[in-house]
Amino acid sequence: MRRKSSRAVTPGTPENEALSSFFGKLFRLPDELLCFRSYVSTMLDFYFEPLRRRNAEHYAVGVYRFFSDAAAQEALRAALPPYPTFEFLQSRPAMTEYVTMPDPKQPEKYILAERVVFSSLADFLHMDLFRGLMHGNVPRRCHNCRKFFLLQKGYDVRYCTRIAPGEAKRTCRQVGAHNKQADRDSKTPVQIEYENTYNRLKKRKARGKISTDEWNALVARAQDIREQAQRGRLSDFEMKKAFDKI
């Protein structure tokens, strides 16, 4: 153990090169995260927020406008630390490997899996962001607390489900619902899913597939799910899953 430790601090040895590379990546983390946050915040606040729709097609337009704005790109570079270790580009290095591993569902069997190896945390964050955009999911800044939350495809939600600043129980979404300046035509995921579920149940009742008692029980269950979601007790994913089971 002592011999390995001495080789790690001896210049020119493989152990020393590996150790130096590790510390180099570690020391670059603050700059990488600072640059990533600066670029992404600018792109989301100024190029995505004005979009009329929230889907992959319109996000592609936002990305194109952001990278095509030479003045904005230059201003961002000038505002960052000298010689930043990470510059936000449309391409990032990554290595793809194909490995054999046990099947997570059936450990006695083996599968061929794809593994992507990144040289830095920023490279991973870059890929994660753009893959989300490709599927219509994007971070959005809450119009109340100004923190980011994940906006799912198709929803035009302006508020997150965190406890609102200055509130003990109410979330930003609940506060936003009572804000007179909020867009009254914008529906929350809870409202959309509840209305879809209600209309689905209404059609089933009209076709005679469920009785009046069953209709009343199912609508009451849907209203309970809506109330729990509005209070922040269910995430959007849990809420949608619960409505789908009705």
Coordinates of N, CA and C in Angstrom, one line a residue:
M1 N 0.8 -1.2 0.0 CA 0.0 0.0 0.0 C 0.9 1.3 0.0
R2 N 1.9 1.2 0.8 CA 2.8 2.4 0.9 C 3.5 2.6 -0.4
R3 N 3.9 1.5 -1.1 CA 4.6 1.6 -2.4 C 3.7 2.2 -3.4
K4 N 2.4 1.8 -3.4 CA 1.4 2.4 -4.4 C 1.2 3.9 -4.1
S5 N 1.2 4.3 -2.8 CA 1.0 5.7 -2.5 C 2.2 6.5 -2.9
S6 N 3.4 6.0 -2.8 CA 4.6 6.7 -3.2 C 4.6 6.9 -4.7
R7 N 4.1 5.9 -5.5 CA 4.1 6.0 -6.9 C 3.1 7.0 -7.4
A8 N 2.0 7.1 -6.6 CA 0.9 8.1 -7.0 C 1.4 9.5 -6.9
V9 N 2.4 9.8 -6.1 CA 2.9 11.2 -6.0 C 4.3 11.3 -6.7
T10 N 4.7 10.3 -7.4 CA 5.9 10.4 -8.2 C 5.6 10.8 -9.6
P11 N 6.1 12.0 -10.1 CA 5.8 12.4 -11.4 C 6.3 11.4 -12.5
G12 N 5.5 11.2 -13.5 CA 5.8 10.4 -14.6 C 5.3 9.0 -14.5
T13 N 4.8 8.6 -13.3 CA 4.3 7.2 -13.2 C 2.8 7.2 -13.6
P14 N 2.4 6.0 -14.1 CA 0.9 5.9 -14.5 C 0.0 6.3 -13.3
E15 N 0.4 5.9 -12.1 CA -0.5 6.2 -10.9 C -0.6 7.7 -10.7
N16 N 0.6 8.4 -10.9 CA 0.6 9.8 -10.8 C -0.2 10.5 -11.8
E17 N -0.2 10.0 -13.1 CA -0.9 10.6 -14.2 C -2.4 10.4 -13.9
A18 N -2.8 9.2 -13.4 CA -4.2 9.0 -13.1 C -4.7 9.9 -12.0
L19 N -3.9 10.1 -11.0 CA -4.3 10.9 -9.8 C -4.4 12.4 -10.3
S20 N -3.4 12.8 -11.1 CA -3.5 14.2 -11.6 C -4.7 14.5 -12.5
S21 N -5.1 13.5 -13.3 CA -6.2 13.6 -14.1 C -7.5 13.7 -13.3
F22 N -7.6 12.9 -12.2 CA -8.7 12.9 -11.3 C -8.9 14.2 -10.6
F23 N -7.8 14.8 -10.1 CA -7.9 16.1 -9.4 C -8.2 17.2 -10.4
G24 N -7.6 17.1 -11.6 CA -7.9 18.1 -12.6 C -9.4 18.2 -12.9
K25 N -10.1 17.0 -13.1 CA -11.5 17.0 -13.3 C -12.3 17.5 -12.1
L26 N -11.8 17.2 -10.9 CA -12.4 17.6 -9.7 C -12.4 19.1 -9.6
F27 N -11.2 19.7 -9.9 CA -11.1 21.2 -9.7 C -11.8 21.9 -10.8
R28 N -12.1 21.3 -11.9 CA -12.9 21.9 -13.0 C -14.4 22.0 -12.8
L29 N -14.8 21.2 -11.9 CA -16.3 21.1 -11.7 C -17.0 22.4 -11.4
P30 N -16.5 23.3 -10.6 CA -17.2 24.6 -10.4 C -17.3 25.4 -11.6
D31 N -16.2 25.5 -12.5 CA -16.3 26.2 -13.7 C -17.3 25.6 -14.7
E32 N -17.3 24.2 -14.7 CA -18.2 23.5 -15.7 C -19.6 23.8 -15.3
L33 N -19.9 23.7 -14.0 CA -21.3 23.9 -13.6 C -21.8 25.3 -13.8
L34 N -20.8 26.3 -13.5 CA -21.1 27.7 -13.7 C -21.4 28.0 -15.1
C35 N -20.6 27.5 -16.0 CA -20.8 27.7 -17.5 C -22.1 27.1 -17.9
F36 N -22.4 25.9 -17.5 CA -23.6 25.1 -17.9 C -24.8 25.9 -17.5
R37 N -24.8 26.3 -16.2 CA -26.0 27.1 -15.7 C -26.2 28.4 -16.4
S38 N -25.1 29.1 -16.7 CA -25.2 30.4 -17.4 C -25.8 30.2 -18.8
Y39 N -25.3 29.3 -19.5 CA -25.8 29.1 -20.9 C -27.3 28.6 -20.9
V40 N -27.5 27.6 -20.1 CA -28.9 27.0 -20.1 C -29.9 28.0 -19.6
S41 N -29.6 28.7 -18.5 CA -30.6 29.7 -18.0 C -30.9 30.7 -19.0
T42 N -29.9 31.2 -19.8 CA -30.1 32.2 -20.8 C -31.0 31.6 -21.9
M43 N -30.7 30.4 -22.3 CA -31.5 29.7 -23.4 C -32.9 29.5 -23.0
L44 N -33.2 29.1 -21.8 CA -34.5 28.8 -21.3 C -35.3 30.1 -21.1
D45 N -34.7 31.1 -20.5 CA -35.4 32.3 -20.1 C -35.8 33.2 -21.3
F46 N -34.8 33.2 -22.2 CA -35.0 34.2 -23.3 C -35.4 33.6 -24.7
Y47 N -35.2 32.3 -24.9 CA -35.5 31.7 -26.2 C -36.6 30.7 -26.1
F48 N -36.8 30.1 -24.9 CA -37.9 29.1 -24.7 C -39.1 29.7 -24.1
E49 N -39.0 30.7 -23.2 CA -40.1 31.2 -22.5 C -41.1 31.9 -23.5
P50 N -40.7 32.6 -24.6 CA -41.6 33.2 -25.5 C -42.3 32.2 -26.4
L51 N -41.9 30.9 -26.4 CA -42.5 30.0 -27.4 C -44.0 29.8 -27.1
R52 N -44.8 29.7 -28.2 CA -46.2 29.6 -28.1 C -46.7 28.2 -27.6
R53 N -45.9 27.2 -27.9 CA -46.3 25.8 -27.6 C -45.1 25.1 -26.9
R54 N -45.4 24.1 -26.1 CA -44.4 23.4 -25.3 C -44.3 22.0 -25.8
N55 N -43.6 21.8 -26.9 CA -43.3 20.5 -27.4 C -42.0 20.4 -28.1
A56 N -41.5 19.2 -28.5 CA -40.2 19.0 -29.1 C -40.0 19.9 -30.3
E57 N -41.0 20.1 -31.2 CA -40.8 20.9 -32.4 C -40.5 22.3 -32.1
H58 N -41.2 22.9 -31.1 CA -41.0 24.3 -30.8 C -39.7 24.5 -30.0
Y59 N -39.3 23.4 -29.2 CA -38.0 23.5 -28.5 C -36.9 23.5 -29.5
A60 N -37.0 22.8 -30.6 CA -36.0 22.8 -31.6 C -35.8 24.2 -32.2
V61 N -36.9 24.9 -32.4 CA -36.8 26.3 -32.9 C -36.1 27.1 -31.9
G62 N -36.4 27.0 -30.6 CA -35.7 27.7 -29.5 C -34.2 27.5 -29.5
V63 N -33.8 26.2 -29.7 CA -32.4 25.9 -29.7 C -31.7 26.5 -30.9
Y64 N -32.4 26.4 -32.0 CA -31.8 27.0 -33.3 C -31.6 28.5 -33.1
R65 N -32.6 29.2 -32.6 CA -32.5 30.7 -32.4 C -31.4 31.0 -31.4
F66 N -31.2 30.2 -30.3 CA -30.2 30.5 -29.3 C -28.8 30.4 -29.9
F67 N -28.5 29.3 -30.6 CA -27.2 29.1 -31.2 C -26.9 30.0 -32.4
S68 N -28.0 30.5 -33.0 CA -27.8 31.4 -34.2 C -27.6 32.8 -33.7
D69 N -27.8 33.2 -32.5 CA -27.6 34.5 -32.0 C -26.2 34.7 -31.6
A70 N -25.4 35.2 -32.5 CA -23.9 35.4 -32.3 C -23.7 36.4 -31.2
A71 N -24.5 37.5 -31.1 CA -24.3 38.5 -30.1 C -24.5 37.9 -28.7
A72 N -25.5 37.1 -28.6 CA -25.8 36.5 -27.2 C -24.7 35.6 -26.8
Q73 N -24.2 34.8 -27.8 CA -23.1 33.8 -27.5 C -21.8 34.5 -27.1
E74 N -21.5 35.7 -27.7 CA -20.3 36.4 -27.4 C -20.5 37.1 -26.0
A75 N -21.7 37.6 -25.7 CA -21.9 38.2 -24.4 C -21.8 37.1 -23.3
L76 N -22.3 35.9 -23.5 CA -22.1 34.9 -22.5 C -20.7 34.5 -22.3
R77 N -19.9 34.4 -23.3 CA -18.5 34.1 -23.2 C -17.8 35.2 -22.4
A78 N -18.1 36.4 -22.6 CA -17.4 37.5 -22.0 C -17.8 37.6 -20.5
A79 N -19.0 37.1 -20.1 CA -19.4 37.1 -18.7 C -18.9 36.0 -17.9
L80 N -18.3 35.0 -18.5 CA -17.8 33.8 -17.8 C -16.3 34.0 -17.4
P81 N -15.8 33.2 -16.5 CA -14.4 33.3 -16.1 C -13.5 33.1 -17.3
P82 N -12.3 33.7 -17.2 CA -11.3 33.6 -18.3 C -11.0 32.2 -18.6
Y83 N -10.9 31.9 -19.9 CA -10.6 30.5 -20.4 C -11.5 29.5 -19.7
P84 N -12.8 29.5 -19.8 CA -13.6 28.5 -19.2 C -13.3 27.1 -19.6
T85 N -13.4 26.2 -18.7 CA -13.1 24.8 -19.1 C -14.2 24.1 -19.8
F86 N -15.4 24.8 -19.8 CA -16.5 24.2 -20.5 C -17.3 25.3 -21.3
E87 N -17.4 25.0 -22.6 CA -18.2 26.0 -23.4 C -19.4 25.2 -24.0
F88 N -20.5 25.9 -23.9 CA -21.8 25.2 -24.3 C -21.9 25.1 -25.8
L89 N -21.7 24.0 -26.4 CA -21.7 23.8 -27.8 C -22.8 22.8 -28.1
Q90 N -23.1 22.6 -29.4 CA -24.1 21.7 -29.9 C -23.6 20.2 -29.9
S91 N -22.3 20.1 -29.7 CA -21.7 18.7 -29.7 C -20.8 18.6 -28.5
R92 N -20.9 17.4 -27.9 CA -20.0 17.1 -26.8 C -19.5 15.7 -26.9
P93 N -18.2 15.4 -26.5 CA -17.6 14.1 -26.6 C -18.2 13.1 -25.7
A94 N -18.4 11.9 -26.2 CA -18.9 10.8 -25.4 C -18.5 9.5 -26.1
M95 N -18.3 8.4 -25.3 CA -17.9 7.2 -25.8 C -19.0 6.1 -25.5
T96 N -19.4 5.4 -26.6 CA -20.4 4.4 -26.4 C -19.8 3.0 -26.3
E97 N -20.2 2.3 -25.3 CA -19.7 0.9 -25.2 C -20.9 -0.1 -25.2
Y98 N -20.6 -1.3 -25.6 CA -21.7 -2.3 -25.6 C -21.1 -3.5 -24.8
V99 N -21.8 -3.7 -23.7 CA -21.4 -4.6 -22.7 C -22.4 -5.7 -22.4
T100 N -22.0 -6.9 -21.9 CA -22.8 -7.9 -21.5 C -23.1 -7.8 -20.0
M101 N -24.3 -7.9 -19.6 CA -24.7 -7.8 -18.2 C -25.9 -8.6 -17.8
P102 N -26.1 -9.0 -16.6 CA -27.3 -9.7 -16.2 C -28.6 -8.9 -16.5
D103 N -29.6 -9.6 -16.9 CA -30.9 -8.9 -17.1 C -31.5 -8.4 -15.8
P104 N -31.8 -7.1 -15.6 CA -32.3 -6.6 -14.3 C -33.6 -7.3 -13.9
K105 N -34.4 -7.8 -14.8 CA -35.6 -8.4 -14.5 C -35.5 -9.9 -14.3
Q106 N -34.5 -10.5 -15.0 CA -34.2 -11.9 -14.9 C -32.7 -12.2 -14.8
P107 N -32.2 -12.1 -13.5 CA -30.8 -12.1 -13.3 C -30.1 -13.4 -13.8
E108 N -30.8 -14.5 -14.0 CA -30.2 -15.7 -14.5 C -29.9 -15.6 -16.0
K109 N -30.5 -14.6 -16.7 CA -30.2 -14.4 -18.1 C -29.3 -13.2 -18.3
Y110 N -28.7 -13.1 -19.5 CA -27.8 -12.0 -19.8 C -28.4 -11.2 -21.0
I111 N -28.0 -9.9 -21.0 CA -28.5 -9.0 -22.1 C -27.3 -8.2 -22.6
L112 N -27.4 -7.7 -23.8 CA -26.4 -6.8 -24.3 C -26.9 -5.3 -24.1
A113 N -26.1 -4.5 -23.4 CA -26.5 -3.2 -23.0 C -25.6 -2.1 -23.6
E114 N -26.1 -1.0 -23.8 CA -25.4 0.2 -24.2 C -24.9 1.0 -23.0
R115 N -23.7 1.4 -23.0 CA -23.2 2.2 -21.9 C -22.5 3.4 -22.5
V116 N -22.8 4.6 -22.0 CA -22.2 5.8 -22.5 C -21.3 6.3 -21.4
V117 N -20.0 6.6 -21.8 CA -19.0 7.1 -20.9 C -18.7 8.5 -21.2
F118 N -18.7 9.4 -20.2 CA -18.5 10.8 -20.4 C -17.2 11.2 -19.7
S119 N -16.5 12.2 -20.3 CA -15.2 12.7 -19.7 C -15.4 13.7 -18.7
S120 N -16.6 14.2 -18.5 CA -16.9 15.2 -17.5 C -18.4 15.3 -17.1
L121 N -18.7 15.8 -16.0 CA -20.1 16.0 -15.5 C -20.9 16.8 -16.5
A122 N -20.2 17.9 -17.0 CA -20.9 18.8 -18.0 C -21.3 18.1 -19.2
D123 N -20.5 17.1 -19.7 CA -20.9 16.4 -20.9 C -22.1 15.6 -20.6
F124 N -22.2 15.0 -19.5 CA -23.4 14.2 -19.1 C -24.7 15.1 -19.0
L125 N -24.5 16.3 -18.4 CA -25.6 17.2 -18.2 C -26.1 17.7 -19.6
H126 N -25.2 17.9 -20.5 CA -25.5 18.4 -21.8 C -26.4 17.4 -22.5
M127 N -25.9 16.1 -22.5 CA -26.7 15.0 -23.2 C -28.1 14.9 -22.5
D128 N -28.1 14.9 -21.2 CA -29.4 14.7 -20.5 C -30.4 15.8 -20.8
L129 N -29.9 17.1 -20.9 CA -30.8 18.2 -21.3 C -31.4 18.0 -22.7
F130 N -30.5 17.7 -23.7 CA -31.0 17.6 -25.1 C -31.8 16.4 -25.3
R131 N -31.6 15.3 -24.6 CA -32.4 14.2 -24.8 C -33.8 14.5 -24.2
G132 N -33.9 15.2 -23.1 CA -35.2 15.7 -22.6 C -35.9 16.5 -23.6
L133 N -35.2 17.5 -24.2 CA -35.8 18.3 -25.2 C -36.4 17.5 -26.4
M134 N -35.6 16.5 -26.8 CA -36.1 15.7 -27.9 C -37.4 15.0 -27.6
H135 N -37.6 14.7 -26.3 CA -38.9 14.0 -25.9 C -39.9 15.0 -25.5
G136 N -39.7 16.3 -25.6 CA -40.7 17.3 -25.2 C -40.7 17.7 -23.8
N137 N -39.6 17.3 -23.0 CA -39.6 17.7 -21.6 C -38.4 18.7 -21.4
V138 N -38.7 19.7 -20.6 CA -37.7 20.8 -20.5 C -37.7 21.4 -19.1
P139 N -36.6 21.9 -18.6 CA -36.7 22.7 -17.3 C -37.3 24.0 -17.6
R140 N -38.1 24.5 -16.6 CA -38.8 25.8 -16.8 C -38.7 26.5 -15.4
R141 N -38.4 27.8 -15.5 CA -38.3 28.6 -14.3 C -39.7 29.0 -13.8
C142 N -40.0 28.6 -12.5 CA -41.3 28.9 -11.9 C -41.5 30.4 -11.9
H143 N -42.7 30.8 -12.3 CA -43.0 32.3 -12.3 C -43.3 32.9 -10.9
N144 N -43.2 32.0 -9.9 CA -43.4 32.6 -8.6 C -42.1 32.5 -7.8
C145 N -41.5 31.4 -7.6 CA -40.3 31.3 -6.8 C -39.0 31.4 -7.6
R146 N -39.1 31.4 -8.9 CA -38.0 31.5 -9.9 C -37.0 30.4 -9.9
K147 N -37.4 29.3 -9.3 CA -36.6 28.1 -9.3 C -37.0 27.2 -10.5
F148 N -36.1 26.4 -11.0 CA -36.5 25.5 -12.1 C -37.2 24.3 -11.7
F149 N -38.2 23.8 -12.5 CA -38.9 22.6 -12.4 C -39.0 21.9 -13.7
L150 N -39.3 20.6 -13.7 CA -39.4 19.9 -15.0 C -40.8 20.0 -15.6
L151 N -40.8 20.6 -16.8 CA -42.1 20.7 -17.5 C -42.3 19.6 -18.5
Q152 N -43.4 18.9 -18.4 CA -43.6 17.7 -19.2 C -44.2 18.1 -20.6
K153 N -44.1 17.3 -21.6 CA -44.5 17.6 -22.9 C -46.0 17.9 -23.0
G154 N -46.3 19.0 -23.7 CA -47.7 19.4 -23.9 C -48.3 20.3 -22.9
Y155 N -47.7 20.4 -21.7 CA -48.3 21.2 -20.6 C -47.6 22.6 -20.7
D156 N -48.5 23.6 -20.5 CA -48.0 25.0 -20.4 C -48.1 25.5 -19.0
V157 N -47.4 24.9 -18.1 CA -47.5 25.2 -16.6 C -46.4 26.2 -16.2
R158 N -46.8 27.2 -15.5 CA -45.9 28.3 -15.1 C -45.4 28.2 -13.7
Y159 N -46.0 27.3 -12.9 CA -45.7 27.2 -11.5 C -45.3 25.8 -11.0
C160 N -44.3 25.7 -10.1 CA -43.9 24.4 -9.6 C -44.8 24.0 -8.4
T161 N -44.5 22.8 -7.9 CA -45.3 22.3 -6.7 C -44.6 22.4 -5.4
R162 N -43.5 23.2 -5.4 CA -42.8 23.5 -4.1 C -43.6 24.4 -3.2
I163 N -43.4 24.4 -1.9 CA -44.0 25.4 -1.0 C -43.6 26.8 -1.4
A164 N -44.5 27.6 -1.6 CA -44.3 29.0 -2.1 C -43.5 29.8 -1.1
P165 N -42.7 30.7 -1.5 CA -42.0 31.6 -0.5 C -43.0 32.4 0.3
G166 N -42.7 32.4 1.6 CA -43.6 33.1 2.5 C -44.9 32.3 2.9
E167 N -45.0 31.1 2.4 CA -46.2 30.3 2.7 C -45.9 29.1 3.6
A168 N -46.8 28.7 4.3 CA -46.6 27.5 5.2 C -47.0 26.2 4.6
K169 N -48.1 26.3 3.8 CA -48.6 25.1 3.2 C -48.8 25.2 1.6
R170 N -49.2 26.4 1.2 CA -49.6 26.5 -0.2 C -48.4 26.4 -1.1
T171 N -48.5 25.8 -2.2 CA -47.5 25.6 -3.2 C -47.5 26.8 -4.2
C172 N -46.4 26.9 -5.0 CA -46.4 28.0 -6.0 C -47.5 27.8 -7.0
R173 N -47.9 26.6 -7.3 CA -49.0 26.3 -8.2 C -50.3 26.8 -7.6
Q174 N -50.5 26.6 -6.3 CA -51.7 27.0 -5.7 C -51.8 28.6 -5.6
V175 N -50.7 29.2 -5.3 CA -50.6 30.6 -5.3 C -50.8 31.2 -6.7
G176 N -50.2 30.6 -7.7 CA -50.4 31.1 -9.0 C -51.8 31.0 -9.5
A177 N -52.5 30.0 -9.1 CA -53.9 29.8 -9.5 C -54.8 31.0 -9.1
H178 N -54.4 31.7 -8.0 CA -55.1 32.8 -7.5 C -54.5 34.1 -8.0
N179 N -53.5 34.1 -8.7 CA -52.8 35.3 -9.2 C -53.7 35.9 -10.4
K180 N -54.1 37.1 -10.2 CA -55.0 37.7 -11.2 C -54.3 37.9 -12.5
Q181 N -52.9 38.0 -12.5 CA -52.2 38.2 -13.7 C -51.9 36.9 -14.4
A182 N -52.3 35.8 -13.9 CA -52.0 34.5 -14.5 C -52.9 34.3 -15.7
D183 N -52.4 33.6 -16.7 CA -53.1 33.3 -17.9 C -54.3 32.4 -17.6
R184 N -55.5 32.9 -17.7 CA -56.7 32.1 -17.3 C -56.9 30.9 -18.3
D185 N -56.3 31.0 -19.5 CA -56.5 29.9 -20.5 C -55.5 28.8 -20.3
S186 N -54.6 29.0 -19.4 CA -53.5 28.0 -19.2 C -54.0 27.0 -18.1
K187 N -54.1 25.8 -18.4 CA -54.5 24.7 -17.5 C -53.4 24.0 -16.9
T188 N -53.5 23.6 -15.7 CA -52.5 22.8 -15.0 C -52.6 21.4 -15.4
P189 N -51.6 20.5 -15.2 CA -51.7 19.1 -15.5 C -52.8 18.5 -14.8
V190 N -53.1 18.9 -13.5 CA -54.2 18.3 -12.7 C -55.5 18.6 -13.4
Q191 N -55.7 19.8 -13.8 CA -57.0 20.2 -14.5 C -57.2 19.4 -15.8
I192 N -56.1 19.3 -16.6 CA -56.2 18.6 -17.8 C -56.5 17.1 -17.6
E193 N -55.8 16.4 -16.7 CA -56.0 15.0 -16.5 C -57.4 14.7 -15.9
Y194 N -57.8 15.6 -15.0 CA -59.1 15.4 -14.4 C -60.2 15.6 -15.4
E195 N -60.2 16.6 -16.3 CA -61.2 16.8 -17.3 C -61.2 15.6 -18.3
N196 N -60.0 15.1 -18.6 CA -60.0 13.9 -19.5 C -60.6 12.7 -18.9
T197 N -60.3 12.5 -17.6 CA -60.9 11.4 -16.9 C -62.4 11.5 -16.7
Y198 N -62.9 12.7 -16.4 CA -64.3 13.0 -16.2 C -65.0 12.7 -17.5
N199 N -64.5 13.2 -18.6 CA -65.2 13.0 -19.9 C -65.2 11.5 -20.3
R200 N -64.1 10.8 -20.0 CA -64.0 9.4 -20.3 C -65.1 8.6 -19.5
L201 N -65.3 9.0 -18.2 CA -66.3 8.3 -17.4 C -67.7 8.7 -17.9
K202 N -67.8 9.9 -18.3 CA -69.2 10.4 -18.8 C -69.6 9.6 -20.0
K203 N -68.6 9.3 -20.9 CA -68.9 8.5 -22.1 C -69.3 7.1 -21.8
R204 N -68.6 6.5 -20.8 CA -68.9 5.2 -20.4 C -70.3 5.0 -19.8
K205 N -70.6 6.1 -19.0 CA -72.0 6.0 -18.4 C -73.1 6.2 -19.5
A206 N -72.8 7.1 -20.4 CA -73.8 7.3 -21.5 C -74.0 6.0 -22.4
R207 N -73.0 5.2 -22.5 CA -73.0 4.0 -23.3 C -73.6 2.8 -22.4
G208 N -73.8 3.1 -21.2 CA -74.4 2.0 -20.3 C -73.3 1.0 -19.8
K209 N -72.1 1.4 -19.9 CA -71.0 0.5 -19.4 C -70.8 0.5 -17.9
I210 N -71.3 1.6 -17.3 CA -71.2 1.7 -15.8 C -72.6 2.2 -15.3
S211 N -72.9 1.8 -14.1 CA -74.2 2.2 -13.5 C -74.0 3.6 -12.9
T212 N -75.2 4.1 -12.4 CA -75.1 5.4 -11.8 C -74.3 5.4 -10.5
D213 N -74.5 4.3 -9.7 CA -73.7 4.2 -8.5 C -72.2 4.1 -8.8
E214 N -71.8 3.4 -9.8 CA -70.4 3.2 -10.2 C -69.9 4.6 -10.7
W215 N -70.7 5.3 -11.5 CA -70.3 6.6 -12.0 C -70.0 7.6 -10.8
N216 N -70.9 7.6 -9.8 CA -70.7 8.5 -8.7 C -69.5 8.1 -7.9
A217 N -69.2 6.8 -7.7 CA -68.0 6.4 -7.0 C -66.7 6.7 -7.7
L218 N -66.7 6.6 -9.0 CA -65.5 6.8 -9.8 C -65.3 8.3 -9.9
V219 N -66.3 9.1 -10.1 CA -66.1 10.6 -10.1 C -65.6 11.1 -8.7
A220 N -66.1 10.5 -7.7 CA -65.6 10.9 -6.3 C -64.2 10.5 -6.2
R221 N -63.8 9.4 -6.7 CA -62.4 9.0 -6.7 C -61.5 9.9 -7.5
A222 N -62.0 10.3 -8.7 CA -61.3 11.3 -9.5 C -61.1 12.6 -8.8
Q223 N -62.1 13.1 -8.1 CA -62.1 14.4 -7.4 C -61.1 14.3 -6.2
D224 N -61.0 13.1 -5.6 CA -60.1 12.9 -4.5 C -58.6 13.0 -5.0
I225 N -58.4 12.4 -6.2 CA -57.0 12.4 -6.8 C -56.7 13.9 -7.1
R226 N -57.6 14.6 -7.7 CA -57.4 16.0 -8.1 C -57.0 16.8 -6.8
E227 N -57.8 16.6 -5.7 CA -57.5 17.4 -4.5 C -56.1 17.1 -4.0
Q228 N -55.8 15.8 -3.9 CA -54.4 15.4 -3.4 C -53.3 16.0 -4.3
A229 N -53.5 16.0 -5.6 CA -52.5 16.6 -6.5 C -52.4 18.1 -6.3
Q230 N -53.5 18.7 -6.2 CA -53.5 20.2 -6.0 C -52.8 20.6 -4.7
R231 N -52.9 19.7 -3.7 CA -52.3 20.0 -2.4 C -50.8 19.6 -2.4
G232 N -50.3 19.0 -3.5 CA -48.9 18.7 -3.6 C -48.6 17.3 -3.0
R233 N -49.6 16.5 -2.7 CA -49.4 15.2 -2.1 C -49.0 14.2 -3.1
L234 N -49.3 14.5 -4.4 CA -49.0 13.6 -5.5 C -48.2 14.4 -6.5
S235 N -47.2 13.8 -7.1 CA -46.4 14.4 -8.2 C -47.2 14.3 -9.4
D236 N -46.8 15.0 -10.5 CA -47.6 14.9 -11.8 C -47.6 13.4 -12.3
F237 N -46.4 12.7 -12.1 CA -46.4 11.3 -12.6 C -47.3 10.5 -11.8
E238 N -47.3 10.6 -10.5 CA -48.2 9.8 -9.6 C -49.7 10.1 -9.9
M239 N -50.0 11.4 -10.1 CA -51.3 11.9 -10.4 C -51.9 11.2 -11.7
K240 N -51.1 11.3 -12.7 CA -51.5 10.7 -14.0 C -51.7 9.2 -13.9
K241 N -50.8 8.6 -13.2 CA -50.9 7.1 -13.1 C -52.2 6.8 -12.3
A242 N -52.6 7.5 -11.3 CA -53.8 7.3 -10.5 C -55.0 7.5 -11.4
F243 N -55.0 8.6 -12.2 CA -56.2 8.8 -13.1 C -56.3 7.7 -14.1
D244 N -55.2 7.2 -14.7 CA -55.2 6.2 -15.7 C -55.9 4.9 -15.2
K245 N -55.8 4.6 -13.8 CA -56.3 3.4 -13.3 C -57.8 3.5 -13.1
I246 N -58.4 4.6 -13.2 CA -59.9 4.8 -13.0 C -60.6 4.3 -14.3

